[in-house]
Amino acid sequence: MTRVVADITVSLDGFVTGPNPGPGNGLGDGGMDLHRWVFSDDPEEQRLLHDGSARSGAVLLGRSLFDIVDGPQGWSDEIGYGAAEVGRPPFFVLTSAPPSSVRLSELDWTFVTTGLTDAVRAVRERAQEVSAERGHDVDAVLMGGGELIGSAVNAGLVDELILHLAPVLLGSGTPLFRGAPRRSLVQRDVLVTRNATHLTYEF
């Protein structure tokens, strides 16, 4: 079964970026500290990255995050989703209007302009197609940013939530949840590595 999985790194005080995020400063002031586990040479953390890429049948991101990763200082062959990994999935971007041009034109981009529900449906359907092509289940992954994931969780569009809890206090920045409705989750897994605690929940 194709699941919708939200996967994001968050600080101990609940922020997914530091203050002042934007092009050239994608994770905000001090935000790179969140992702020490991503750039670590720790074998367990590298395994988590590999497994995350392998399970990604299609990936959804918001427009602000797209503008950062497609910007001049964004993703490259060395840094980016799937870089040096098992492959690069198709990407969907939730936006009010498609960009006039795309720097990372070698990647498969689809721009969804009809709202969050349609975007999640599109990424799930594409992941189902990839599952059929590969002969095993892969996931529809929501990679962020925080507003997209928070809104999708609040709207009940997510099956599984994976949080990489970084031992960092940012003080301010982009919060993961704003005005979330009260609800209980089922904790499925906890893995402690050198640079983060990795938590998996189901709804």
Coordinates of N, CA, C and O in Angstrom, one line a residue, residues 9-161:
T9 N 13.2 17.3 9.6 CA 14.0 17.4 10.7 C 13.5 18.7 11.5 O 13.2 19.7 10.9
V10 N 13.5 18.5 12.8 CA 13.0 19.6 13.7 C 13.9 19.8 14.9 O 14.5 18.8 15.4
S11 N 13.9 21.0 15.4 CA 14.7 21.3 16.6 C 14.0 20.9 17.9 O 12.7 20.6 17.8
L12 N 14.6 20.9 19.0 CA 14.0 20.5 20.2 C 12.9 21.5 20.6 O 11.9 21.1 21.3
D13 N 13.0 22.7 20.1 CA 11.9 23.7 20.4 C 10.9 23.9 19.2 O 10.2 24.8 19.2
G14 N 10.9 22.9 18.3 CA 9.9 22.8 17.3 C 10.0 23.6 16.1 O 9.0 23.7 15.3
F15 N 11.2 24.0 15.7 CA 11.4 24.7 14.5 C 12.1 23.9 13.4 O 13.0 23.1 13.7
V16 N 11.7 24.1 12.2 CA 12.3 23.4 11.0 C 13.3 24.2 10.3 O 14.0 23.7 9.4
T17 N 13.4 25.5 10.6 CA 14.5 26.4 10.1 C 14.8 27.3 11.3 O 14.0 27.5 12.2
G18 N 15.9 28.0 11.2 CA 16.2 29.1 12.1 C 15.6 30.4 11.5 O 14.9 30.3 10.5
P19 N 15.8 31.5 12.2 CA 15.2 32.8 11.7 C 15.8 33.2 10.4 O 16.9 32.8 10.0
N20 N 15.1 34.0 9.6 CA 15.5 34.6 8.3 C 15.8 33.5 7.3 O 16.8 33.7 6.5
P21 N 15.0 32.5 7.0 CA 15.2 31.6 5.9 C 14.9 32.3 4.6 O 14.1 33.2 4.5
G22 N 15.5 31.7 3.6 CA 15.3 32.3 2.2 C 16.4 31.8 1.3 O 17.3 31.2 1.7
P23 N 16.3 32.2 0.0 CA 17.3 31.9 -1.0 C 18.7 32.3 -0.5 O 18.9 33.5 0.0
G24 N 19.7 31.4 -0.5 CA 21.0 31.7 0.0 C 21.1 31.5 1.5 O 22.3 31.4 2.0
N25 N 20.0 31.3 2.2 CA 20.0 31.0 3.6 C 18.8 30.1 3.9 O 18.0 30.3 4.8
G26 N 18.8 29.0 3.1 CA 17.6 28.1 3.1 C 17.1 27.6 4.5 O 15.9 27.5 4.7
L27 N 18.0 27.3 5.3 CA 17.6 26.8 6.7 C 17.6 27.9 7.7 O 17.4 27.6 8.9
G28 N 17.8 29.1 7.3 CA 17.8 30.2 8.3 C 19.0 30.3 9.1 O 20.0 29.4 9.0
D29 N 19.1 31.3 9.9 CA 20.3 31.5 10.8 C 20.4 30.3 11.8 O 19.6 30.1 12.6
G30 N 21.6 29.6 11.7 CA 21.8 28.5 12.6 C 21.1 27.2 12.2 O 21.3 26.2 12.9
G31 N 20.4 27.3 11.1 CA 19.6 26.1 10.8 C 20.4 24.9 10.3 O 19.9 23.8 10.3
M32 N 21.6 25.1 9.8 CA 22.4 24.0 9.3 C 22.7 23.0 10.5 O 22.9 21.8 10.2
D33 N 22.6 23.5 11.7 CA 22.8 22.6 12.9 C 21.8 21.5 13.0 O 22.0 20.5 13.5
L34 N 20.6 21.8 12.4 CA 19.5 20.8 12.4 C 20.0 19.5 11.6 O 19.6 18.4 12.0
H35 N 20.8 19.7 10.6 CA 21.0 18.6 9.6 C 22.4 18.0 9.7 O 22.9 17.5 8.8
R36 N 23.0 18.1 10.9 CA 24.3 17.5 11.1 C 24.2 16.0 10.8 O 25.1 15.4 10.2
W37 N 23.0 15.4 11.1 CA 22.9 13.9 10.9 C 22.9 13.6 9.4 O 23.3 12.6 8.9
V38 N 22.4 14.6 8.5 CA 22.3 14.4 7.1 C 23.7 14.3 6.5 O 24.0 13.5 5.6
F39 N 24.6 15.1 7.0 CA 25.9 15.2 6.4 C 27.0 14.5 7.2 O 28.2 14.6 7.0
S40 N 26.5 13.6 8.1 CA 27.4 12.8 9.0 C 28.0 11.6 8.2 O 27.4 11.2 7.2
D41 N 29.1 11.1 8.6 CA 29.7 9.9 8.1 C 29.3 8.7 9.0 O 29.8 7.6 8.8
D42 N 28.4 8.9 9.9 CA 27.9 7.8 10.8 C 27.2 6.8 9.9 O 26.2 7.2 9.2
P43 N 27.6 5.5 10.0 CA 26.9 4.5 9.1 C 25.4 4.4 9.3 O 24.7 4.2 8.4
E44 N 24.9 4.5 10.6 CA 23.5 4.4 10.8 C 22.7 5.6 10.2 O 21.7 5.4 9.6
E45 N 23.3 6.8 10.3 CA 22.7 7.9 9.7 C 22.7 7.9 8.2 O 21.7 8.3 7.5
Q46 N 23.8 7.4 7.6 CA 23.8 7.2 6.2 C 22.8 6.2 5.7 O 22.2 6.3 4.7
R47 N 22.6 5.1 6.5 CA 21.6 4.1 6.2 C 20.2 4.7 6.2 O 19.4 4.4 5.3
L48 N 19.9 5.6 7.1 CA 18.6 6.2 7.2 C 18.4 7.1 5.9 O 17.3 7.1 5.3
L49 N 19.4 7.8 5.5 CA 19.3 8.6 4.2 C 19.0 7.7 3.0 O 18.2 8.0 2.2
H50 N 19.8 6.6 2.9 CA 19.7 5.7 1.8 C 18.3 5.1 1.8 O 17.6 5.0 0.8
D51 N 17.8 4.6 3.0 CA 16.5 4.0 3.0 C 15.4 5.0 2.7 O 14.4 4.7 2.1
G52 N 15.6 6.3 3.1 CA 14.6 7.3 2.8 C 14.5 7.5 1.3 O 13.4 7.7 0.8
S53 N 15.6 7.6 0.6 CA 15.6 7.8 -0.8 C 15.0 6.6 -1.5 O 14.2 6.7 -2.5
A54 N 15.3 5.4 -1.0 CA 14.8 4.1 -1.7 C 13.3 4.0 -1.6 O 12.7 3.5 -2.4
R55 N 12.7 4.5 -0.5 CA 11.3 4.3 -0.3 C 10.5 5.5 -1.0 O 9.3 5.4 -0.9
S56 N 11.1 6.4 -1.5 CA 10.5 7.6 -2.1 C 10.0 7.4 -3.5 O 10.8 7.4 -4.4
G57 N 8.7 7.1 -3.7 CA 8.2 6.9 -5.0 C 7.9 8.2 -5.7 O 8.0 8.3 -6.9
A58 N 7.5 9.2 -5.0 CA 7.3 10.6 -5.4 C 7.4 11.5 -4.2 O 7.1 11.1 -3.1
V59 N 7.7 12.8 -4.5 CA 8.0 13.7 -3.4 C 7.3 15.0 -3.6 O 7.3 15.6 -4.7
L60 N 6.7 15.6 -2.5 CA 6.0 16.9 -2.6 C 6.7 17.9 -1.8 O 7.1 17.6 -0.6
L61 N 6.9 19.1 -2.3 CA 7.4 20.2 -1.5 C 6.7 21.5 -1.9 O 6.0 21.6 -2.9
G62 N 6.8 22.4 -1.0 CA 6.1 23.7 -1.2 C 6.9 24.7 -2.0 O 8.1 24.4 -2.3
R63 N 6.3 25.7 -2.5 CA 7.0 26.7 -3.4 C 8.2 27.4 -2.8 O 9.2 27.6 -3.4
S64 N 8.1 27.8 -1.5 CA 9.2 28.4 -0.9 C 10.4 27.5 -0.9 O 11.6 28.0 -1.2
L65 N 10.2 26.3 -0.5 CA 11.3 25.3 -0.5 C 11.8 25.1 -1.9 O 13.0 25.0 -2.1
F66 N 10.9 25.0 -2.9 CA 11.4 24.8 -4.3 C 12.3 25.9 -4.7 O 13.3 25.7 -5.3
D67 N 11.9 27.2 -4.4 CA 12.7 28.3 -4.8 C 14.1 28.3 -4.2 O 15.1 28.7 -4.8
I68 N 14.2 27.7 -3.0 CA 15.6 27.5 -2.4 C 16.4 26.4 -3.0 O 17.5 26.6 -3.4
V69 N 15.8 25.3 -3.2 CA 16.5 24.1 -3.8 C 16.8 24.3 -5.3 O 17.9 23.8 -5.8
D70 N 16.0 25.1 -6.0 CA 16.3 25.3 -7.4 C 17.1 26.6 -7.6 O 17.5 26.9 -8.7
G71 N 17.4 27.3 -6.5 CA 18.1 28.6 -6.7 C 19.6 28.3 -6.9 O 20.1 27.1 -6.9
P72 N 20.4 29.3 -7.2 CA 21.8 29.2 -7.5 C 22.6 28.4 -6.5 O 23.6 27.8 -6.9
Q73 N 22.3 28.5 -5.2 CA 23.0 27.9 -4.2 C 22.3 26.6 -3.6 O 22.5 26.2 -2.6
G74 N 21.3 26.1 -4.5 CA 20.5 25.0 -4.0 C 21.1 23.7 -4.3 O 22.4 23.5 -4.3
W75 N 20.3 22.7 -4.7 CA 20.7 21.3 -4.9 C 21.7 21.2 -6.1 O 21.8 22.0 -7.0
S76 N 22.6 20.2 -5.9 CA 23.6 19.9 -7.0 C 23.7 18.4 -7.0 O 23.0 17.6 -6.3
D77 N 24.7 17.9 -7.8 CA 24.9 16.5 -7.8 C 25.4 15.9 -6.4 O 25.3 14.8 -6.1
E78 N 26.0 16.8 -5.6 CA 26.5 16.4 -4.3 C 25.6 16.6 -3.2 O 25.6 15.9 -2.2
I79 N 24.7 17.6 -3.3 CA 23.8 18.0 -2.2 C 22.4 18.1 -2.8 O 22.1 18.8 -3.7
G80 N 21.5 17.3 -2.2 CA 20.1 17.3 -2.7 C 19.4 16.0 -2.4 O 20.0 15.0 -2.1
Y81 N 18.1 16.0 -2.6 CA 17.3 14.8 -2.4 C 17.8 13.7 -3.4 O 17.7 13.8 -4.6
G82 N 18.3 12.6 -2.8 CA 18.7 11.5 -3.7 C 20.1 11.6 -4.2 O 20.6 10.8 -4.9
A83 N 20.8 12.7 -3.9 CA 22.2 12.9 -4.4 C 23.1 11.7 -4.0 O 23.1 11.4 -2.8
A84 N 23.7 11.1 -4.9 CA 24.6 10.0 -4.6 C 23.9 8.8 -4.0 O 24.5 8.0 -3.4
E85 N 22.6 8.7 -4.2 CA 21.8 7.7 -3.7 C 21.2 6.8 -4.8 O 21.7 6.8 -5.9
V86 N 20.1 6.1 -4.5 CA 19.6 5.0 -5.3 C 18.8 5.6 -6.5 O 18.5 4.8 -7.4
G87 N 18.6 6.8 -6.6 CA 17.8 7.4 -7.7 C 17.1 8.6 -7.3 O 17.0 9.0 -6.1
R88 N 16.5 9.3 -8.2 CA 15.8 10.6 -7.9 C 14.4 10.4 -8.3 O 14.1 10.2 -9.5
P89 N 13.5 10.6 -7.4 CA 12.1 10.4 -7.7 C 11.5 11.6 -8.4 O 12.1 12.7 -8.5
P90 N 10.3 11.4 -8.9 CA 9.5 12.6 -9.5 C 9.2 13.6 -8.3 O 8.8 13.1 -7.2
F91 N 9.2 14.8 -8.6 CA 8.9 15.9 -7.6 C 7.7 16.6 -8.0 O 7.5 17.0 -9.2
F92 N 6.9 16.9 -7.0 CA 5.7 17.8 -7.2 C 5.9 19.0 -6.3 O 6.4 18.9 -5.2
V93 N 5.4 20.1 -6.8 CA 5.5 21.4 -6.1 C 4.1 22.0 -5.9 O 3.5 22.2 -6.9
L94 N 3.7 22.3 -4.7 CA 2.5 23.0 -4.5 C 2.8 24.5 -4.6 O 3.6 25.1 -3.9
T95 N 2.1 25.2 -5.5 CA 2.4 26.6 -5.8 C 1.1 27.3 -6.4 O 0.2 26.6 -6.9
S96 N 1.1 28.6 -6.3 CA 0.0 29.3 -6.9 C 0.2 29.5 -8.4 O -0.8 29.7 -9.1
A97 N 1.4 29.5 -8.8 CA 1.8 29.6 -10.2 C 3.1 28.9 -10.5 O 4.0 29.1 -9.7
P98 N 3.3 28.2 -11.6 CA 4.6 27.6 -11.9 C 5.6 28.7 -12.2 O 5.3 29.8 -12.6
P99 N 6.9 28.3 -11.9 CA 8.0 29.3 -12.2 C 8.2 29.5 -13.7 O 7.8 28.6 -14.5
S100 N 8.8 30.6 -14.1 CA 9.0 30.8 -15.5 C 10.1 30.0 -16.1 O 10.2 29.7 -17.3
S101 N 11.0 29.5 -15.2 CA 12.1 28.6 -15.6 C 12.5 27.7 -14.4 O 12.2 28.1 -13.3
V102 N 13.2 26.6 -14.7 CA 13.7 25.7 -13.7 C 15.2 25.4 -14.0 O 15.5 25.0 -15.1
R103 N 16.0 25.7 -13.0 CA 17.4 25.4 -13.1 C 17.7 23.9 -13.1 O 18.5 23.4 -14.0
L104 N 17.0 23.1 -12.3 CA 17.3 21.7 -12.2 C 16.4 21.0 -13.1 O 15.5 20.2 -12.8
S105 N 16.6 21.3 -14.4 CA 15.7 20.8 -15.4 C 15.8 19.3 -15.7 O 15.0 18.7 -16.3
E106 N 16.9 18.7 -15.2 CA 17.1 17.2 -15.4 C 16.2 16.4 -14.4 O 16.1 15.2 -14.6
L107 N 15.6 17.1 -13.4 CA 14.7 16.4 -12.5 C 13.3 16.5 -13.1 O 12.9 17.4 -13.9
D108 N 12.4 15.6 -12.6 CA 11.0 15.5 -13.1 C 10.2 16.3 -12.2 O 9.9 15.9 -11.0
W109 N 9.8 17.5 -12.6 CA 9.0 18.4 -11.8 C 7.6 18.5 -12.3 O 7.3 18.6 -13.5
T110 N 6.6 18.5 -11.4 CA 5.2 18.8 -11.7 C 4.7 19.9 -10.8 O 4.9 19.7 -9.5
F111 N 4.1 20.9 -11.3 CA 3.6 22.0 -10.4 C 2.1 21.9 -10.3 O 1.4 22.0 -11.3
V112 N 1.7 21.9 -9.1 CA 0.2 21.7 -8.8 C -0.3 23.0 -8.2 O 0.2 23.5 -7.2
T113 N -1.3 23.6 -8.9 CA -1.8 24.9 -8.6 C -3.2 24.9 -8.0 O -3.7 26.0 -7.8
T114 N -3.7 23.7 -7.7 CA -5.1 23.6 -7.3 C -5.3 23.3 -5.8 O -6.4 22.8 -5.4
G115 N -4.3 23.5 -5.0 CA -4.4 23.3 -3.6 C -3.8 22.1 -3.0 O -3.3 21.2 -3.7
L116 N -3.7 22.0 -1.7 CA -2.9 21.0 -1.0 C -3.5 19.6 -1.2 O -2.8 18.7 -1.4
T117 N -4.8 19.5 -1.1 CA -5.5 18.2 -1.3 C -5.2 17.6 -2.6 O -4.8 16.4 -2.7
D118 N -5.3 18.4 -3.7 CA -4.9 17.9 -5.0 C -3.5 17.5 -5.1 O -3.1 16.6 -5.8
A119 N -2.6 18.3 -4.5 CA -1.2 18.0 -4.6 C -0.8 16.7 -3.9 O -0.1 15.9 -4.4
V120 N -1.4 16.5 -2.7 CA -1.2 15.2 -2.0 C -1.8 14.0 -2.8 O -1.1 13.0 -2.9
R121 N -2.9 14.2 -3.4 CA -3.5 13.2 -4.2 C -2.6 12.9 -5.4 O -2.4 11.7 -5.8
A122 N -2.1 13.9 -6.1 CA -1.2 13.7 -7.2 C 0.1 13.0 -6.9 O 0.5 12.1 -7.6
V123 N 0.7 13.3 -5.8 CA 1.9 12.7 -5.4 C 1.7 11.2 -5.0 O 2.5 10.3 -5.2
R124 N 0.5 11.0 -4.3 CA 0.2 9.6 -4.0 C 0.0 8.7 -5.2 O 0.5 7.6 -5.3
E125 N -0.8 9.3 -6.2 CA -1.0 8.6 -7.4 C 0.2 8.3 -8.2 O 0.4 7.2 -8.7
R126 N 1.2 9.2 -8.2 CA 2.4 9.0 -8.9 C 3.3 7.9 -8.2 O 3.9 7.0 -8.8
A127 N 3.2 7.9 -6.9 CA 4.0 6.9 -6.1 C 3.3 5.6 -6.3 O 4.1 4.5 -6.3
Q128 N 2.0 5.5 -6.5 CA 1.4 4.2 -6.8 C 1.9 3.7 -8.1 O 2.1 2.5 -8.3
E129 N 2.0 4.6 -9.1 CA 2.5 4.2 -10.4 C 3.9 3.6 -10.3 O 4.3 2.6 -10.9
V130 N 4.8 4.3 -9.5 CA 6.2 3.9 -9.3 C 6.2 2.5 -8.6 O 7.0 1.6 -8.9
S131 N 5.3 2.3 -7.6 CA 5.2 1.0 -7.0 C 4.9 -0.1 -7.9 O 5.5 -1.2 -7.9
A132 N 4.0 0.2 -8.9 CA 3.6 -0.8 -9.9 C 4.8 -1.1 -10.8 O 5.1 -2.3 -11.2
E133 N 5.6 0.0 -11.2 CA 6.7 -0.2 -12.0 C 7.8 -1.0 -11.4 O 8.5 -1.8 -12.0
R134 N 8.0 -0.8 -10.1 CA 9.1 -1.4 -9.3 C 8.7 -2.8 -8.8 O 9.6 -3.6 -8.4
G135 N 7.4 -3.1 -8.7 CA 7.0 -4.3 -8.2 C 7.0 -4.4 -6.6 O 6.9 -5.5 -6.1
H136 N 7.1 -3.3 -6.0 CA 7.0 -3.3 -4.5 C 6.6 -1.9 -4.1 O 6.7 -0.9 -4.9
D137 N 6.0 -1.8 -2.9 CA 5.4 -0.5 -2.4 C 6.5 0.5 -2.1 O 7.5 0.2 -1.5
V138 N 6.3 1.7 -2.6 CA 7.1 2.9 -2.2 C 6.1 4.0 -1.7 O 4.9 3.8 -1.8
D139 N 6.6 5.0 -1.1 CA 5.8 6.0 -0.5 C 5.7 7.3 -1.2 O 6.5 7.7 -2.1
A140 N 4.6 8.1 -1.0 CA 4.5 9.4 -1.3 C 5.0 10.3 -0.2 O 4.5 10.2 0.9
V141 N 6.1 11.0 -0.4 CA 6.8 11.6 0.7 C 6.6 13.2 0.6 O 6.8 13.8 -0.4
L142 N 6.2 13.7 1.7 CA 6.1 15.2 1.9 C 7.4 15.6 2.6 O 7.6 15.3 3.8
M143 N 8.3 16.3 1.9 CA 9.6 16.7 2.4 C 9.6 18.1 3.1 O 10.6 18.5 3.7
G144 N 8.5 18.8 2.9 CA 8.5 20.2 3.5 C 8.2 21.2 2.4 O 7.8 20.9 1.3
G145 N 8.3 22.5 2.9 CA 8.7 22.9 4.2 C 7.7 22.7 5.3 O 6.7 21.9 5.2
G146 N 8.0 23.3 6.4 CA 7.2 23.1 7.6 C 5.8 23.5 7.5 O 4.9 22.8 8.0
E147 N 5.5 24.6 6.7 CA 4.1 25.0 6.6 C 3.3 23.9 5.8 O 2.2 23.6 6.1
L148 N 3.9 23.3 4.7 CA 3.2 22.3 4.0 C 3.0 21.1 4.8 O 1.8 20.6 4.8
I149 N 4.0 20.6 5.5 CA 3.8 19.4 6.3 C 2.8 19.7 7.5 O 1.9 18.9 7.7
G150 N 2.9 20.8 8.1 CA 2.0 21.1 9.2 C 0.6 21.2 8.7 O -0.4 20.6 9.4
S151 N 0.4 21.8 7.6 CA -1.0 21.9 7.0 C -1.5 20.6 6.6 O -2.7 20.3 6.8
A152 N -0.7 19.7 6.0 CA -1.1 18.4 5.6 C -1.5 17.5 6.8 O -2.5 16.8 6.8
V153 N -0.7 17.6 7.9 CA -1.0 16.9 9.1 C -2.3 17.4 9.7 O -3.2 16.6 10.0
N154 N -2.5 18.7 9.7 CA -3.7 19.3 10.3 C -4.9 18.9 9.5 O -6.0 18.7 10.1
A155 N -4.8 18.7 8.2 CA -5.9 18.4 7.3 C -6.2 16.9 7.2 O -7.1 16.4 6.6
G156 N -5.4 16.1 8.0 CA -5.6 14.6 8.0 C -5.2 13.9 6.7 O -5.7 12.9 6.4
L157 N -4.2 14.5 6.0 CA -3.7 13.9 4.7 C -2.5 13.1 4.8 O -2.0 12.6 3.8
V158 N -2.0 12.8 6.0 CA -0.7 12.1 6.2 C -1.0 10.8 7.0 O -1.7 10.8 7.9
D159 N -0.4 9.8 6.5 CA -0.5 8.4 7.1 C 0.6 8.2 8.2 O 0.4 7.6 9.2
E160 N 1.8 8.7 7.9 CA 2.9 8.5 8.8 C 3.8 9.8 8.9 O 4.0 10.5 7.9
L161 N 4.2 10.1 10.1 CA 5.1 11.2 10.4 C 6.4 10.8 10.9 O 6.5 10.1 11.9

